[in-house]
mmCIF file of N, CA and C in Angstrom:
data_model
loop_
_atom_site.group_PDB
_atom_site.id
_atom_site.type_symbol
_atom_site.label_atom_id
_atom_site.label_comp_id
_atom_site.label_asym_id
_atom_site.label_seq_id
_atom_site.Cartn_x
_atom_site.Cartn_y
_atom_site.Cartn_z
ATOM 1 N N MET S 1362 75.296 67.557 88.739
ATOM 2 C CA MET S 1362 76.357 67.487 89.780
ATOM 3 C C MET S 1362 77.583 67.060 89.546
ATOM 4 N N ASP S 1363 78.333 66.863 88.708
ATOM 5 C CA ASP S 1363 79.744 66.582 88.911
ATOM 6 C C ASP S 1363 80.374 67.414 88.227
ATOM 7 N N VAL S 1364 80.323 68.615 87.879
ATOM 8 C CA VAL S 1364 80.335 69.711 87.113
ATOM 9 C C VAL S 1364 80.878 71.015 88.112
ATOM 10 N N ILE S 1365 79.690 70.763 89.562
ATOM 11 C CA ILE S 1365 80.105 71.785 90.614
ATOM 12 C C ILE S 1365 81.108 70.350 91.506
ATOM 13 N N TYR S 1366 81.298 69.657 91.163
ATOM 14 C CA TYR S 1366 82.410 68.576 92.081
ATOM 15 C C TYR S 1366 83.512 69.516 91.531
ATOM 16 N N SER S 1367 83.789 69.699 90.522
ATOM 17 C CA SER S 1367 85.490 70.661 89.941
ATOM 18 C C SER S 1367 85.482 71.898 89.530
ATOM 19 N N LEU S 1368 84.191 72.427 89.533
ATOM 20 C CA LEU S 1368 84.155 73.898 89.855
ATOM 21 C C LEU S 1368 84.531 74.433 91.450
ATOM 22 N N ILE S 1369 84.075 73.631 92.190
ATOM 23 C CA ILE S 1369 84.291 74.510 93.540
ATOM 24 C C ILE S 1369 85.228 74.945 93.817
ATOM 25 N N PRO S 1370 86.584 73.552 93.812
ATOM 26 C CA PRO S 1370 87.897 73.447 93.892
ATOM 27 C C PRO S 1370 88.646 74.335 93.122
ATOM 28 N N GLY S 1371 87.735 74.359 92.304
ATOM 29 C CA GLY S 1371 88.962 75.188 91.352
ATOM 30 C C GLY S 1371 88.461 77.306 91.273
ATOM 31 N N MET S 1372 87.283 76.959 92.026
ATOM 32 C CA MET S 1372 87.101 78.785 92.443
ATOM 33 C C MET S 1372 87.648 79.057 93.863
ATOM 34 N N MET S 1373 87.725 77.996 94.693
ATOM 35 C CA MET S 1373 88.638 78.122 95.425
ATOM 36 C C MET S 1373 90.307 78.290 95.686
ATOM 37 N N PHE S 1374 90.751 77.528 94.419
ATOM 38 C CA PHE S 1374 91.808 77.674 93.624
ATOM 39 C C PHE S 1374 92.412 79.239 93.645
ATOM 40 N N PHE S 1375 90.863 79.859 92.434
ATOM 41 C CA PHE S 1375 91.351 81.096 91.881
ATOM 42 C C PHE S 1375 91.525 81.961 93.529
ATOM 43 N N GLY S 1376 90.376 81.251 94.290
ATOM 44 C CA GLY S 1376 90.296 82.574 95.075
ATOM 45 C C GLY S 1376 91.708 82.830 96.039
ATOM 46 N N VAL S 1377 91.905 81.840 96.484
ATOM 47 C CA VAL S 1377 93.328 82.052 97.237
ATOM 48 C C VAL S 1377 94.422 82.292 96.264
ATOM 49 N N LEU S 1378 94.492 81.913 95.181
ATOM 50 C CA LEU S 1378 95.394 83.063 94.562
ATOM 51 C C LEU S 1378 95.057 84.742 94.561
ATOM 52 N N PHE S 1379 94.132 84.943 94.483
ATOM 53 C CA PHE S 1379 93.690 86.313 93.952
ATOM 54 C C PHE S 1379 94.138 86.895 95.559
ATOM 55 N N VAL S 1380 93.946 86.207 97.252
ATOM 56 C CA VAL S 1380 94.200 87.018 98.380
ATOM 57 C C VAL S 1380 95.826 87.038 98.448
ATOM 58 N N ILE S 1381 96.467 85.601 97.702
ATOM 59 C CA ILE S 1381 98.100 85.877 97.704
ATOM 60 C C ILE S 1381 98.262 87.277 96.876
ATOM 61 N N VAL S 1382 97.634 87.510 95.905
ATOM 62 C CA VAL S 1382 98.553 88.418 94.699
ATOM 63 C C VAL S 1382 98.192 90.073 95.690
ATOM 64 N N LEU S 1383 96.943 89.519 96.224
ATOM 65 C CA LEU S 1383 96.626 90.933 97.042
ATOM 66 C C LEU S 1383 97.449 91.031 98.068
ATOM 67 N N VAL S 1384 97.928 90.451 98.705
ATOM 68 C CA VAL S 1384 98.391 90.205 100.150
ATOM 69 C C VAL S 1384 99.858 91.179 99.524
ATOM 70 N N TRP S 1385 100.412 90.405 98.239
ATOM 71 C CA TRP S 1385 101.757 90.515 98.183
ATOM 72 C C TRP S 1385 101.824 92.197 97.050
ATOM 73 N N ALA S 1386 101.086 92.362 96.567
ATOM 74 C CA ALA S 1386 100.542 93.649 96.151
ATOM 75 C C ALA S 1386 101.032 94.919 97.625
ATOM 76 N N VAL S 1387 99.882 94.156 98.484
ATOM 77 C CA VAL S 1387 99.997 95.529 99.558
ATOM 78 C C VAL S 1387 101.172 95.721 100.097
ATOM 79 N N LYS S 1388 102.237 94.409 100.850
ATOM 80 C CA LYS S 1388 103.701 94.029 100.793
ATOM 81 C C LYS S 1388 104.806 94.944 100.448
ATOM 82 N N LYS S 1389 104.346 95.253 98.909
ATOM 83 C CA LYS S 1389 104.939 95.733 98.029
ATOM 84 C C LYS S 1389 104.649 97.723 98.016
ATOM 85 N N GLY S 1390 103.845 97.650 98.539
ATOM 86 C CA GLY S 1390 103.880 99.321 98.091
ATOM 87 C C GLY S 1390 103.543 99.630 97.035
ATOM 88 N N GLN S 1391 102.750 98.832 96.493
ATOM 89 C CA GLN S 1391 101.369 99.273 94.978
ATOM 90 C C GLN S 1391 100.519 100.180 95.671
ATOM 91 N N TYR S 1392 100.025 100.104 96.797
ATOM 92 C CA TYR S 1392 98.696 101.223 97.399
ATOM 93 C C TYR S 1392 98.706 102.031 97.858
ATOM 94 N N GLU S 1393 99.973 103.020 98.042
ATOM 95 C CA GLU S 1393 100.270 103.600 98.811
ATOM 96 C C GLU S 1393 100.286 104.549 98.105
ATOM 97 N N ASP S 1394 100.896 105.053 97.427
ATOM 98 C CA ASP S 1394 100.451 107.105 97.095
ATOM 99 C C ASP S 1394 99.893 106.790 95.618
ATOM 100 N N MET S 1395 98.098 106.550 95.465
ATOM 101 C CA MET S 1395 97.784 106.491 94.910
ATOM 102 C C MET S 1395 97.077 107.396 93.887
ATOM 103 N N GLU S 1396 97.559 108.262 94.629
ATOM 104 C CA GLU S 1396 96.677 110.022 94.108
ATOM 105 C C GLU S 1396 97.609 110.797 93.223
ATOM 106 N N GLY S 1397 99.711 110.315 93.975
ATOM 107 C CA GLY S 1397 100.742 111.196 93.170
ATOM 108 C C GLY S 1397 100.721 110.978 92.140
ATOM 109 N N SER S 1398 100.978 109.100 91.521
ATOM 110 C CA SER S 1398 100.833 109.349 89.976
ATOM 111 C C SER S 1398 99.983 109.647 89.027
ATOM 112 N N ALA S 1399 98.774 110.438 89.478
ATOM 113 C CA ALA S 1399 97.608 110.741 88.324
ATOM 114 C C ALA S 1399 97.992 112.602 88.643
ATOM 115 N N ASN S 1400 98.393 112.397 89.485
ATOM 116 C CA ASN S 1400 98.938 114.098 89.787
ATOM 117 C C ASN S 1400 100.014 114.480 88.894
ATOM 118 N N ARG S 1401 101.289 113.264 89.084
ATOM 119 C CA ARG S 1401 101.997 113.932 88.718
ATOM 120 C C ARG S 1401 101.813 113.823 86.781
ATOM 121 N N ILE S 1402 101.031 113.439 86.679
ATOM 122 C CA ILE S 1402 100.800 112.784 84.790
ATOM 123 C C ILE S 1402 100.278 114.450 84.374
ATOM 124 N N LEU S 1403 99.375 114.808 85.100
ATOM 125 C CA LEU S 1403 98.863 116.422 84.815
ATOM 126 C C LEU S 1403 99.721 117.304 84.722
ATOM 127 N N LEU S 1404 101.410 116.951 85.482
ATOM 128 C CA LEU S 1404 101.940 118.516 85.885
ATOM 129 C C LEU S 1404 103.187 118.540 84.979
ATOM 130 N N ASP S 1405 103.165 117.155 84.893
ATOM 131 C CA ASP S 1405 104.539 117.408 84.460
ATOM 132 C C ASP S 1405 105.053 117.565 82.996
ATOM 133 N N ASP S 1406 104.330 118.036 82.363
ATOM 134 C CA ASP S 1406 104.468 119.308 81.036
ATOM 135 C C ASP S 1406 104.571 120.320 81.218
ATOM 136 N N ASP S 1407 103.918 121.096 82.097
ATOM 137 C CA ASP S 1407 103.898 122.311 82.405
ATOM 138 C C ASP S 1407 105.345 122.451 83.095
ATOM 139 N N ASP S 1408 105.972 121.776 83.859
ATOM 140 C CA ASP S 1408 107.087 121.856 84.634
ATOM 141 C C ASP S 1408 108.267 122.108 83.877
ATOM 142 N N GLU S 1409 108.299 121.472 82.400
ATOM 143 C CA GLU S 1409 109.077 121.376 81.134
ATOM 144 C C GLU S 1409 109.074 123.309 81.317
ATOM 145 N N LEU S 1410 108.430 123.733 81.070
ATOM 146 C CA LEU S 1410 108.165 125.044 80.354
ATOM 147 C C LEU S 1410 108.541 126.078 81.510
ATOM 148 N N LEU S 1411 107.943 126.079 82.611
ATOM 149 C CA LEU S 1411 107.887 126.612 83.758
ATOM 150 C C LEU S 1411 110.402 126.796 83.947
ATOM 151 N N ARG S 1412 110.272 125.810 84.241
ATOM 152 C CA ARG S 1412 111.983 126.271 83.912
ATOM 153 C C ARG S 1412 112.748 127.277 83.099
ATOM 154 N N ASP S 1413 112.761 127.125 81.907
ATOM 155 C CA ASP S 1413 113.468 127.834 81.015
ATOM 156 C C ASP S 1413 112.453 128.571 80.185
ATOM 157 N N PRO S 1414 111.926 129.294 80.368
ATOM 158 C CA PRO S 1414 111.020 130.320 79.405
ATOM 159 C C PRO S 1414 111.193 130.549 77.991
ATOM 160 N N ASP S 1415 112.985 130.954 77.972
ATOM 161 C CA ASP S 1415 113.337 131.206 76.692
ATOM 162 C C ASP S 1415 113.592 130.290 75.726
ATOM 163 N N GLN S 1416 113.950 128.964 76.419
ATOM 164 C CA GLN S 1416 113.472 127.795 75.145
ATOM 165 C C GLN S 1416 111.846 127.261 75.080
ATOM 166 N N ALA S 1417 111.219 127.793 75.420
ATOM 167 C CA ALA S 1417 109.699 127.652 75.600
ATOM 168 C C ALA S 1417 109.230 128.610 73.896
ATOM 169 N N LYS S 1418 109.951 130.088 74.017
ATOM 170 C CA LYS S 1418 109.551 130.618 73.373
ATOM 171 C C LYS S 1418 110.239 130.175 71.974
ATOM 172 N N ASN S 1419 111.196 129.964 72.058
ATOM 173 C CA ASN S 1419 111.824 128.610 70.712
ATOM 174 C C ASN S 1419 111.767 128.274 69.683
ATOM 175 N N GLU S 1420 110.901 127.071 71.114
ATOM 176 C CA GLU S 1420 110.448 125.859 70.455
ATOM 177 C C GLU S 1420 108.070 126.510 69.827
ATOM 178 N N SER S 1421 108.055 127.364 70.379
ATOM 179 C CA SER S 1421 106.693 127.850 70.046
ATOM 180 C C SER S 1421 107.190 128.731 68.616
ATOM 181 N N ALA S 1422 108.441 129.756 68.363
ATOM 182 C CA ALA S 1422 108.764 130.091 67.248
ATOM 183 C C ALA S 1422 108.773 129.071 66.067
ATOM 184 N N ASP S 1423 109.240 127.864 66.814
ATOM 185 C CA ASP S 1423 109.723 126.825 65.341
ATOM 186 C C ASP S 1423 108.609 126.553 65.172
ATOM 187 N N LYS S 1424 107.901 126.198 66.062
ATOM 188 C CA LYS S 1424 106.936 125.794 65.305
ATOM 189 C C LYS S 1424 106.130 126.421 64.144
ATOM 190 N N LYS S 1425 106.011 127.816 63.730
ATOM 191 C CA LYS S 1425 105.394 128.201 63.197
ATOM 192 C C LYS S 1425 105.497 128.328 61.742
#
C-alpha cells in the first residue's frame, strides 16, 4: 500500500509533463503539415533529374 502512495504522485507528475510537452508542440507548429514532409521525402530525388536532363545523362554514363 505504501508503494501506491508514491506511484500516484509520480504518475500525476508525468501526466502533467506530457500535457505541457503536447501544448508546447502544438503552439510551435509541430503538427501543422504532417503530409508535406512525407511527400517531400518521396519527391526530392526526382526534382534534380528533371531540372537538367543533360547532367542526368552524364551521370548515368559515368556510372557504366
